Amino acid sequence: MVARTGEAGAKGISLIVVETAGADGYERGRNLDKIGLHASDTSELFFDNVTVPPENLLGKEEGQGFVQLMQQLPQERLALAVGAVASMERAVKLTTEYTKERKAFGKPLMDFQNTAFTLAERKTEAMIARVFVDWCIERLVAGDLDTVTASMAKYWCSDKQVQTADECLQLFGGYGYMQEYPISRIFIDSRIQKIYGGTNEIMKLLIARSL
Ligand SMILES: Cc1cc2nc3c(=O)[nH]c(=O)nc-3n(C[C@H](O)[C@H](O)[C@H](O)COP(=O)(O)OP(=O)(O)OC[C@H]3O[C@@H](n4cnc5c(N)ncnc54)[C@H](O)[C@@H]3O)c2cc1C
């Protein structure tokens, strides 16, 4: 848990391990009704004067929570970019298969230039995203993935993920709007990627500070 243990501002934040089983004052609220990401519950949790022993402090010193969070954020943001690349690649694959099979006006959808060009653009961007993310992973492993680069990966890959999902769904026509077609789930689950892990606007703020 991220908790305020001291003064106002970042220096008063600490990370604490809370054993919730049987803890007085701990309560689970309702599961929030999300539009997507149904494989992962998001629930209200209430901590009302829950007490923990001092040894549950994560790390050696109180007041280091904000710094600890900042140190882990590049990795979290890169993980979101990895998911974005996988989503883009799958959307392009599914849509390529579908548009070769589905016929309109007597020919496969893929034979319309709009379809082929849309998929050519999305496939190119998925490849660019993969190469950039692979490079970021190398930097993470080497211990020098910085906040600005991780923010670029998170913002750009998730933006492209949402665009890819939207344009691929469009090529499925009405079937794309049906839950039985996996492209609909890719579309609806993509949207959160621009919001969590720090919104893409906040990513741009972080990148802009480096200009
Ligand atoms: C399904 C789900 C799972 C989540 N999981 C986690 C989790 O595991 N851990 C966790 O810590 N959080 C999690 N979150 C929270 C998530 O990270 C936040 O919702 C997100 O960071 C945005 O914060 P906010 O909701 O307070 O939006 P707000 O800060 O209210 O932002 C609203 C809008 O204003 C914009 N905005 C805000 N400030 C600025 C600014 N300075 N300049 C320009 N635009 C700005 C934002 O970009 C956004 O568009 C989750 C959220 C959801 C929906």
PDB file of C-alpha atoms and ligand atoms in Angstrom:
ATOM      1  CA  MET A   1       0.000   0.000   0.000  1.00  0.00           C
ATOM      2  CA  VAL A   2       1.087   3.563  -0.704  1.00  0.00           C
ATOM      3  CA  ALA A   3       0.478   5.522   2.510  1.00  0.00           C
ATOM      4  CA  ARG A   4       1.180   8.959   3.902  1.00  0.00           C
ATOM      5  CA  THR A   5       3.404   8.510   6.934  1.00  0.00           C
ATOM      6  CA  GLY A   6       4.812  12.017   7.165  1.00  0.00           C
ATOM      7  CA  GLU A   7       4.777  15.566   5.878  1.00  0.00           C
ATOM      8  CA  ALA A   8       2.744  16.799   2.901  1.00  0.00           C
ATOM      9  CA  GLY A   9       4.295  16.139  -0.499  1.00  0.00           C
ATOM     10  CA  ALA A  10       6.383  13.326  -1.952  1.00  0.00           C
ATOM     11  CA  LYS A  11       8.696  12.992   1.059  1.00  0.00           C
ATOM     12  CA  GLY A  12       5.839  11.918   3.336  1.00  0.00           C
ATOM     13  CA  ILE A  13       4.957   8.811   1.299  1.00  0.00           C
ATOM     14  CA  SER A  14       5.920   5.242   2.295  1.00  0.00           C
ATOM     15  CA  LEU A  15       5.207   1.769   0.920  1.00  0.00           C
ATOM     16  CA  ILE A  16       3.746  -0.668   3.445  1.00  0.00           C
ATOM     17  CA  VAL A  17       2.905  -4.365   3.226  1.00  0.00           C
ATOM     18  CA  VAL A  18      -0.582  -4.904   4.666  1.00  0.00           C
ATOM     19  CA  GLU A  19      -1.696  -8.400   5.647  1.00  0.00           C
ATOM     20  CA  THR A  20      -5.394  -8.073   4.878  1.00  0.00           C
ATOM     21  CA  ALA A  21      -6.608 -11.507   6.057  1.00  0.00           C
ATOM     22  CA  GLY A  22      -8.531 -10.860   9.272  1.00  0.00           C
ATOM     23  CA  ALA A  23      -7.226  -7.284   9.631  1.00  0.00           C
ATOM     24  CA  ASP A  24      -9.542  -5.027  11.677  1.00  0.00           C
ATOM     25  CA  GLY A  25     -10.778  -2.103   9.577  1.00  0.00           C
ATOM     26  CA  TYR A  26     -10.064  -3.761   6.232  1.00  0.00           C
ATOM     27  CA  GLU A  27     -13.045  -4.255   3.960  1.00  0.00           C
ATOM     28  CA  ARG A  28     -13.598  -5.156   0.327  1.00  0.00           C
ATOM     29  CA  GLY A  29     -16.175  -3.078  -1.527  1.00  0.00           C
ATOM     30  CA  ARG A  30     -17.871  -3.828  -4.803  1.00  0.00           C
ATOM     31  CA  ASN A  31     -16.175  -4.861  -8.018  1.00  0.00           C
ATOM     32  CA  LEU A  32     -16.291  -1.858 -10.320  1.00  0.00           C
ATOM     33  CA  ASP A  33     -18.249  -2.317 -13.539  1.00  0.00           C
ATOM     34  CA  LYS A  34     -15.634  -1.726 -16.248  1.00  0.00           C
ATOM     35  CA  ILE A  35     -16.391  -1.496 -19.976  1.00  0.00           C
ATOM     36  CA  GLY A  36     -13.587  -3.966 -20.730  1.00  0.00           C
ATOM     37  CA  LEU A  37     -10.692  -5.912 -19.208  1.00  0.00           C
ATOM     38  CA  HIS A  38     -13.186  -8.342 -17.740  1.00  0.00           C
ATOM     39  CA  ALA A  39     -10.502 -10.948 -17.030  1.00  0.00           C
ATOM     40  CA  SER A  40      -9.115  -8.644 -14.342  1.00  0.00           C
ATOM     41  CA  ASP A  41     -11.292  -7.468 -11.446  1.00  0.00           C
ATOM     42  CA  THR A  42     -10.944  -3.905 -10.180  1.00  0.00           C
ATOM     43  CA  SER A  43     -12.387  -3.614  -6.711  1.00  0.00           C
ATOM     44  CA  GLU A  44     -12.888  -1.022  -3.979  1.00  0.00           C
ATOM     45  CA  LEU A  45     -10.746  -1.666  -0.900  1.00  0.00           C
ATOM     46  CA  PHE A  46     -11.272   0.189   2.384  1.00  0.00           C
ATOM     47  CA  PHE A  47      -8.611   0.597   5.077  1.00  0.00           C
ATOM     48  CA  ASP A  48     -10.165   2.205   8.142  1.00  0.00           C
ATOM     49  CA  ASN A  49      -7.529   2.694  10.866  1.00  0.00           C
ATOM     50  CA  VAL A  50      -5.862  -0.614   9.990  1.00  0.00           C
ATOM     51  CA  THR A  51      -2.700  -1.009  12.084  1.00  0.00           C
ATOM     52  CA  VAL A  52       0.488  -2.713  10.904  1.00  0.00           C
ATOM     53  CA  PRO A  53       3.758  -3.447  12.735  1.00  0.00           C
ATOM     54  CA  PRO A  54       6.717  -1.163  11.837  1.00  0.00           C
ATOM     55  CA  GLU A  55       8.587  -4.064  10.193  1.00  0.00           C
ATOM     56  CA  ASN A  56       5.947  -4.063   7.429  1.00  0.00           C
ATOM     57  CA  LEU A  57       7.577  -0.965   5.975  1.00  0.00           C
ATOM     58  CA  LEU A  58       8.878  -1.830   2.496  1.00  0.00           C
ATOM     59  CA  GLY A  59      12.505  -0.724   2.261  1.00  0.00           C
ATOM     60  CA  LYS A  60      14.815   0.583   4.935  1.00  0.00           C
ATOM     61  CA  GLU A  61      13.557   4.098   5.585  1.00  0.00           C
ATOM     62  CA  GLU A  62      10.221   5.832   5.969  1.00  0.00           C
ATOM     63  CA  GLY A  63       9.412   8.514   3.388  1.00  0.00           C
ATOM     64  CA  GLN A  64      11.068   6.727   0.458  1.00  0.00           C
ATOM     65  CA  GLY A  65       7.812   5.483  -1.101  1.00  0.00           C
ATOM     66  CA  PHE A  66       7.642   8.025  -3.884  1.00  0.00           C
ATOM     67  CA  VAL A  67      11.246   7.368  -4.904  1.00  0.00           C
ATOM     68  CA  GLN A  68      10.609   3.604  -4.827  1.00  0.00           C
ATOM     69  CA  LEU A  69       7.556   4.019  -7.064  1.00  0.00           C
ATOM     70  CA  MET A  70       9.472   6.225  -9.505  1.00  0.00           C
ATOM     71  CA  GLN A  71      12.222   3.624  -9.796  1.00  0.00           C
ATOM     72  CA  GLN A  72       9.744   0.947 -10.883  1.00  0.00           C
ATOM     73  CA  LEU A  73       7.622   3.026 -13.246  1.00  0.00           C
ATOM     74  CA  PRO A  74       9.809   2.668 -16.381  1.00  0.00           C
ATOM     75  CA  GLN A  75       9.486  -1.115 -16.104  1.00  0.00           C
ATOM     76  CA  GLU A  76       5.706  -0.932 -15.616  1.00  0.00           C
ATOM     77  CA  ARG A  77       5.341   1.399 -18.595  1.00  0.00           C
ATOM     78  CA  LEU A  78       7.482  -0.824 -20.759  1.00  0.00           C
ATOM     79  CA  ALA A  79       5.343  -3.829 -19.768  1.00  0.00           C
ATOM     80  CA  LEU A  80       2.283  -1.944 -21.059  1.00  0.00           C
ATOM     81  CA  ALA A  81       4.099  -1.241 -24.330  1.00  0.00           C
ATOM     82  CA  VAL A  82       4.926  -4.951 -24.670  1.00  0.00           C
ATOM     83  CA  GLY A  83       1.212  -5.731 -24.323  1.00  0.00           C
ATOM     84  CA  ALA A  84       0.411  -3.072 -26.910  1.00  0.00           C
ATOM     85  CA  VAL A  85       2.729  -4.665 -29.477  1.00  0.00           C
ATOM     86  CA  ALA A  86       1.211  -8.114 -28.896  1.00  0.00           C
ATOM     87  CA  SER A  87      -2.290  -6.679 -29.285  1.00  0.00           C
ATOM     88  CA  MET A  88      -1.398  -4.884 -32.537  1.00  0.00           C
ATOM     89  CA  GLU A  89       0.210  -7.965 -34.043  1.00  0.00           C
ATOM     90  CA  ARG A  90      -2.775 -10.138 -33.158  1.00  0.00           C
ATOM     91  CA  ALA A  91      -5.268  -7.610 -34.513  1.00  0.00           C
ATOM     92  CA  VAL A  92      -3.399  -7.408 -37.829  1.00  0.00           C
ATOM     93  CA  LYS A  93      -3.159 -11.215 -38.061  1.00  0.00           C
ATOM     94  CA  LEU A  94      -6.854 -11.803 -37.329  1.00  0.00           C
ATOM     95  CA  THR A  95      -7.935  -9.056 -39.705  1.00  0.00           C
ATOM     96  CA  THR A  96      -5.660 -10.269 -42.496  1.00  0.00           C
ATOM     97  CA  GLU A  97      -7.159 -13.749 -42.227  1.00  0.00           C
ATOM     98  CA  TYR A  98     -10.714 -12.443 -42.114  1.00  0.00           C
ATOM     99  CA  THR A  99     -10.398 -10.030 -45.024  1.00  0.00           C
ATOM    100  CA  LYS A 100      -8.925 -12.734 -47.260  1.00  0.00           C
ATOM    101  CA  GLU A 101     -11.930 -14.919 -46.539  1.00  0.00           C
ATOM    102  CA  ARG A 102     -14.866 -12.503 -46.440  1.00  0.00           C
ATOM    103  CA  LYS A 103     -16.235 -11.451 -49.822  1.00  0.00           C
ATOM    104  CA  ALA A 104     -18.113  -8.250 -50.695  1.00  0.00           C
ATOM    105  CA  PHE A 105     -19.158  -7.212 -54.196  1.00  0.00           C
ATOM    106  CA  GLY A 106     -17.839 -10.547 -55.484  1.00  0.00           C
ATOM    107  CA  LYS A 107     -14.272 -10.356 -54.218  1.00  0.00           C
ATOM    108  CA  PRO A 108     -12.353 -10.750 -50.944  1.00  0.00           C
ATOM    109  CA  LEU A 109     -12.195  -7.582 -48.824  1.00  0.00           C
ATOM    110  CA  MET A 110      -8.413  -7.781 -49.085  1.00  0.00           C
ATOM    111  CA  ASP A 111      -8.672  -7.059 -52.816  1.00  0.00           C
ATOM    112  CA  PHE A 112      -9.977  -3.563 -52.057  1.00  0.00           C
ATOM    113  CA  GLN A 113      -7.053  -1.194 -51.924  1.00  0.00           C
ATOM    114  CA  ASN A 114      -8.409   0.503 -48.798  1.00  0.00           C
ATOM    115  CA  THR A 115      -8.258  -2.798 -46.915  1.00  0.00           C
ATOM    116  CA  ALA A 116      -4.765  -3.702 -48.111  1.00  0.00           C
ATOM    117  CA  PHE A 117      -3.349  -0.214 -47.464  1.00  0.00           C
ATOM    118  CA  THR A 118      -4.923  -0.003 -43.998  1.00  0.00           C
ATOM    119  CA  LEU A 119      -3.404  -3.348 -43.041  1.00  0.00           C
ATOM    120  CA  ALA A 120      -0.064  -2.463 -44.648  1.00  0.00           C
ATOM    121  CA  GLU A 121       0.096   0.695 -42.497  1.00  0.00           C
ATOM    122  CA  ARG A 122      -0.945  -1.094 -39.309  1.00  0.00           C
ATOM    123  CA  LYS A 123       1.527  -3.937 -39.938  1.00  0.00           C
ATOM    124  CA  THR A 124       4.328  -1.421 -40.481  1.00  0.00           C
ATOM    125  CA  GLU A 125       3.530   0.369 -37.229  1.00  0.00           C
ATOM    126  CA  ALA A 126       3.339  -2.912 -35.314  1.00  0.00           C
ATOM    127  CA  MET A 127       6.830  -3.731 -36.607  1.00  0.00           C
ATOM    128  CA  ILE A 128       8.191  -0.282 -35.665  1.00  0.00           C
ATOM    129  CA  ALA A 129       6.645  -0.665 -32.202  1.00  0.00           C
ATOM    130  CA  ARG A 130       8.214  -4.110 -31.757  1.00  0.00           C
ATOM    131  CA  VAL A 131      11.686  -2.918 -32.750  1.00  0.00           C
ATOM    132  CA  PHE A 132      11.468   0.082 -30.400  1.00  0.00           C
ATOM    133  CA  VAL A 133      10.128  -2.036 -27.527  1.00  0.00           C
ATOM    134  CA  ASP A 134      12.819  -4.694 -28.068  1.00  0.00           C
ATOM    135  CA  TRP A 135      15.435  -1.943 -27.852  1.00  0.00           C
ATOM    136  CA  CYS A 136      13.816  -0.635 -24.639  1.00  0.00           C
ATOM    137  CA  ILE A 137      13.915  -4.157 -23.173  1.00  0.00           C
ATOM    138  CA  GLU A 138      17.653  -4.329 -23.900  1.00  0.00           C
ATOM    139  CA  ARG A 139      18.080  -1.041 -22.066  1.00  0.00           C
ATOM    140  CA  LEU A 140      15.984  -2.244 -19.125  1.00  0.00           C
ATOM    141  CA  VAL A 141      18.090  -5.403 -18.836  1.00  0.00           C
ATOM    142  CA  ALA A 142      21.238  -3.254 -18.985  1.00  0.00           C
ATOM    143  CA  GLY A 143      19.788  -1.124 -16.159  1.00  0.00           C
ATOM    144  CA  ASP A 144      19.564   2.147 -18.076  1.00  0.00           C
ATOM    145  CA  LEU A 145      15.970   2.482 -19.280  1.00  0.00           C
ATOM    146  CA  ASP A 146      15.148   6.094 -18.404  1.00  0.00           C
ATOM    147  CA  THR A 147      11.745   7.604 -17.620  1.00  0.00           C
ATOM    148  CA  VAL A 148      11.524   9.610 -20.840  1.00  0.00           C
ATOM    149  CA  THR A 149      12.183   6.639 -23.135  1.00  0.00           C
ATOM    150  CA  ALA A 150       9.786   4.401 -21.190  1.00  0.00           C
ATOM    151  CA  SER A 151       7.143   7.148 -21.422  1.00  0.00           C
ATOM    152  CA  MET A 152       7.654   7.325 -25.203  1.00  0.00           C
ATOM    153  CA  ALA A 153       7.165   3.569 -25.471  1.00  0.00           C
ATOM    154  CA  LYS A 154       4.034   3.572 -23.300  1.00  0.00           C
ATOM    155  CA  TYR A 155       2.379   6.545 -24.986  1.00  0.00           C
ATOM    156  CA  TRP A 156       3.184   5.766 -28.612  1.00  0.00           C
ATOM    157  CA  CYS A 157       2.589   2.023 -28.521  1.00  0.00           C
ATOM    158  CA  SER A 158      -0.732   2.337 -26.679  1.00  0.00           C
ATOM    159  CA  ASP A 159      -1.920   5.099 -29.027  1.00  0.00           C
ATOM    160  CA  LYS A 160      -1.063   2.884 -31.993  1.00  0.00           C
ATOM    161  CA  GLN A 161      -2.675  -0.112 -30.296  1.00  0.00           C
ATOM    162  CA  VAL A 162      -6.003   1.707 -29.968  1.00  0.00           C
ATOM    163  CA  GLN A 163      -5.814   3.000 -33.560  1.00  0.00           C
ATOM    164  CA  THR A 164      -4.971  -0.484 -34.840  1.00  0.00           C
ATOM    165  CA  ALA A 165      -7.809  -2.101 -32.903  1.00  0.00           C
ATOM    166  CA  ASP A 166     -10.278   0.491 -34.186  1.00  0.00           C
ATOM    167  CA  GLU A 167      -9.248   0.248 -37.834  1.00  0.00           C
ATOM    168  CA  CYS A 168      -9.086  -3.552 -37.757  1.00  0.00           C
ATOM    169  CA  LEU A 169     -12.538  -3.765 -36.164  1.00  0.00           C
ATOM    170  CA  GLN A 170     -13.833  -1.525 -38.953  1.00  0.00           C
ATOM    171  CA  LEU A 171     -12.647  -4.062 -41.532  1.00  0.00           C
ATOM    172  CA  PHE A 172     -14.749  -6.752 -39.828  1.00  0.00           C
ATOM    173  CA  GLY A 173     -17.859  -4.660 -40.484  1.00  0.00           C
ATOM    174  CA  GLY A 174     -20.845  -5.550 -38.279  1.00  0.00           C
ATOM    175  CA  TYR A 175     -19.224  -8.775 -37.107  1.00  0.00           C
ATOM    176  CA  GLY A 176     -16.498  -6.661 -35.506  1.00  0.00           C
ATOM    177  CA  TYR A 177     -19.080  -5.285 -33.084  1.00  0.00           C
ATOM    178  CA  MET A 178     -20.064  -8.777 -31.906  1.00  0.00           C
ATOM    179  CA  GLN A 179     -18.447 -10.194 -28.796  1.00  0.00           C
ATOM    180  CA  GLU A 180     -18.029 -13.605 -30.432  1.00  0.00           C
ATOM    181  CA  TYR A 181     -15.366 -12.084 -32.693  1.00  0.00           C
ATOM    182  CA  PRO A 182     -12.053 -11.660 -30.819  1.00  0.00           C
ATOM    183  CA  ILE A 183     -11.398  -8.330 -32.551  1.00  0.00           C
ATOM    184  CA  SER A 184     -14.192  -6.790 -30.436  1.00  0.00           C
ATOM    185  CA  ARG A 185     -12.393  -7.796 -27.241  1.00  0.00           C
ATOM    186  CA  ILE A 186      -9.081  -6.495 -28.569  1.00  0.00           C
ATOM    187  CA  PHE A 187     -10.832  -3.184 -29.269  1.00  0.00           C
ATOM    188  CA  ILE A 188     -12.523  -2.817 -25.890  1.00  0.00           C
ATOM    189  CA  ASP A 189      -9.535  -4.035 -23.846  1.00  0.00           C
ATOM    190  CA  SER A 190      -7.157  -1.701 -25.686  1.00  0.00           C
ATOM    191  CA  ARG A 191      -8.784   1.506 -24.524  1.00  0.00           C
ATOM    192  CA  ILE A 192      -7.538   1.375 -20.945  1.00  0.00           C
ATOM    193  CA  GLN A 193      -3.939   1.279 -22.161  1.00  0.00           C
ATOM    194  CA  LYS A 194      -4.012   5.031 -22.858  1.00  0.00           C
ATOM    195  CA  ILE A 195      -5.229   5.678 -19.297  1.00  0.00           C
ATOM    196  CA  TYR A 196      -3.498   3.458 -16.764  1.00  0.00           C
ATOM    197  CA  GLY A 197       0.191   3.343 -15.956  1.00  0.00           C
ATOM    198  CA  GLY A 198      -0.002   7.144 -16.143  1.00  0.00           C
ATOM    199  CA  THR A 199      -2.205   8.677 -18.847  1.00  0.00           C
ATOM    200  CA  ASN A 200      -0.704   9.358 -22.252  1.00  0.00           C
ATOM    201  CA  GLU A 201      -1.029  13.091 -21.566  1.00  0.00           C
ATOM    202  CA  ILE A 202       1.167  12.653 -18.482  1.00  0.00           C
ATOM    203  CA  MET A 203       3.628  10.640 -20.624  1.00  0.00           C
ATOM    204  CA  LYS A 204       3.833  13.591 -23.015  1.00  0.00           C
ATOM    205  CA  LEU A 205       4.431  15.963 -20.092  1.00  0.00           C
ATOM    206  CA  LEU A 206       7.355  13.791 -18.951  1.00  0.00           C
ATOM    207  CA  ILE A 207       8.775  13.649 -22.477  1.00  0.00           C
ATOM    208  CA  ALA A 208       8.279  17.400 -22.937  1.00  0.00           C
ATOM    209  CA  ARG A 209      10.341  18.112 -19.817  1.00  0.00           C
ATOM    210  CA  SER A 210      13.336  16.581 -21.572  1.00  0.00           C
ATOM    211  CA  LEU A 211      13.113  18.971 -24.538  1.00  0.00           C
TER     212      LEU A 211
HETATM  213  C1  LIG B   1      -8.895  -0.668 -14.988  1.00  0.00           C
HETATM  214  C2  LIG B   1      -7.938   0.211 -14.241  1.00  0.00           C
HETATM  215  C3  LIG B   1      -6.858  -0.357 -13.605  1.00  0.00           C
HETATM  216  C4  LIG B   1      -5.965   0.439 -12.901  1.00  0.00           C
HETATM  217  N1  LIG B   1      -4.928  -0.158 -12.275  1.00  0.00           N
HETATM  218  C5  LIG B   1      -4.108   0.583 -11.516  1.00  0.00           C
HETATM  219  C6  LIG B   1      -3.070  -0.027 -10.771  1.00  0.00           C
HETATM  220  O1  LIG B   1      -2.892  -1.242 -10.810  1.00  0.00           O
HETATM  221  N2  LIG B   1      -2.279   0.753 -10.005  1.00  0.00           N
HETATM  222  C7  LIG B   1      -2.453   2.099  -9.946  1.00  0.00           C
HETATM  223  O2  LIG B   1      -1.707   2.771  -9.233  1.00  0.00           O
HETATM  224  N3  LIG B   1      -3.421   2.706 -10.655  1.00  0.00           N
HETATM  225  C8  LIG B   1      -4.252   1.985 -11.424  1.00  0.00           C
HETATM  226  N4  LIG B   1      -5.259   2.594 -12.122  1.00  0.00           N
HETATM  227  C9  LIG B   1      -5.415   4.046 -12.008  1.00  0.00           C
HETATM  228  C10 LIG B   1      -4.914   4.769 -13.259  1.00  0.00           C
HETATM  229  O3  LIG B   1      -3.505   4.709 -13.325  1.00  0.00           O
HETATM  230  C11 LIG B   1      -5.443   6.209 -13.230  1.00  0.00           C
HETATM  231  O4  LIG B   1      -6.838   6.150 -13.465  1.00  0.00           O
HETATM  232  C12 LIG B   1      -4.756   7.075 -14.264  1.00  0.00           C
HETATM  233  O5  LIG B   1      -3.399   7.289 -13.933  1.00  0.00           O
HETATM  234  C13 LIG B   1      -5.426   8.442 -14.426  1.00  0.00           C
HETATM  235  O6  LIG B   1      -5.597   9.063 -13.200  1.00  0.00           O
HETATM  236  P1  LIG B   1      -7.042   9.617 -12.822  1.00  0.00           P
HETATM  237  O7  LIG B   1      -8.031   8.535 -13.061  1.00  0.00           O
HETATM  238  O8  LIG B   1      -6.941  10.199 -11.467  1.00  0.00           O
HETATM  239  O9  LIG B   1      -7.338  10.729 -13.920  1.00  0.00           O
HETATM  240  P2  LIG B   1      -7.135  12.298 -13.784  1.00  0.00           P
HETATM  241  O10 LIG B   1      -5.789  12.575 -13.198  1.00  0.00           O
HETATM  242  O11 LIG B   1      -8.336  12.892 -13.160  1.00  0.00           O
HETATM  243  O12 LIG B   1      -7.081  12.714 -15.330  1.00  0.00           O
HETATM  244  C14 LIG B   1      -8.245  12.997 -16.105  1.00  0.00           C
HETATM  245  C15 LIG B   1      -7.791  13.532 -17.461  1.00  0.00           C
HETATM  246  O13 LIG B   1      -7.046  14.737 -17.272  1.00  0.00           O
HETATM  247  C16 LIG B   1      -5.783  14.617 -17.872  1.00  0.00           C
HETATM  248  N5  LIG B   1      -4.773  15.319 -17.077  1.00  0.00           N
HETATM  249  C17 LIG B   1      -4.566  15.218 -15.735  1.00  0.00           C
HETATM  250  N6  LIG B   1      -3.517  15.970 -15.374  1.00  0.00           N
HETATM  251  C18 LIG B   1      -3.052  16.564 -16.502  1.00  0.00           C
HETATM  252  C19 LIG B   1      -1.990  17.463 -16.795  1.00  0.00           C
HETATM  253  N7  LIG B   1      -1.158  17.889 -15.842  1.00  0.00           N
HETATM  254  N8  LIG B   1      -1.812  17.854 -18.072  1.00  0.00           N
HETATM  255  C20 LIG B   1      -2.631  17.422 -19.053  1.00  0.00           C
HETATM  256  N9  LIG B   1      -3.658  16.571 -18.842  1.00  0.00           N
HETATM  257  C21 LIG B   1      -3.860  16.142 -17.592  1.00  0.00           C
HETATM  258  C22 LIG B   1      -5.489  13.117 -17.895  1.00  0.00           C
HETATM  259  O14 LIG B   1      -4.526  12.806 -18.883  1.00  0.00           O
HETATM  260  C23 LIG B   1      -6.867  12.565 -18.203  1.00  0.00           C
HETATM  261  O15 LIG B   1      -7.099  12.636 -19.585  1.00  0.00           O
HETATM  262  C24 LIG B   1      -6.157   1.837 -12.842  1.00  0.00           C
HETATM  263  C25 LIG B   1      -7.247   2.404 -13.500  1.00  0.00           C
HETATM  264  C26 LIG B   1      -8.132   1.610 -14.186  1.00  0.00           C
HETATM  265  C27 LIG B   1      -9.304   2.261 -14.886  1.00  0.00           C
END
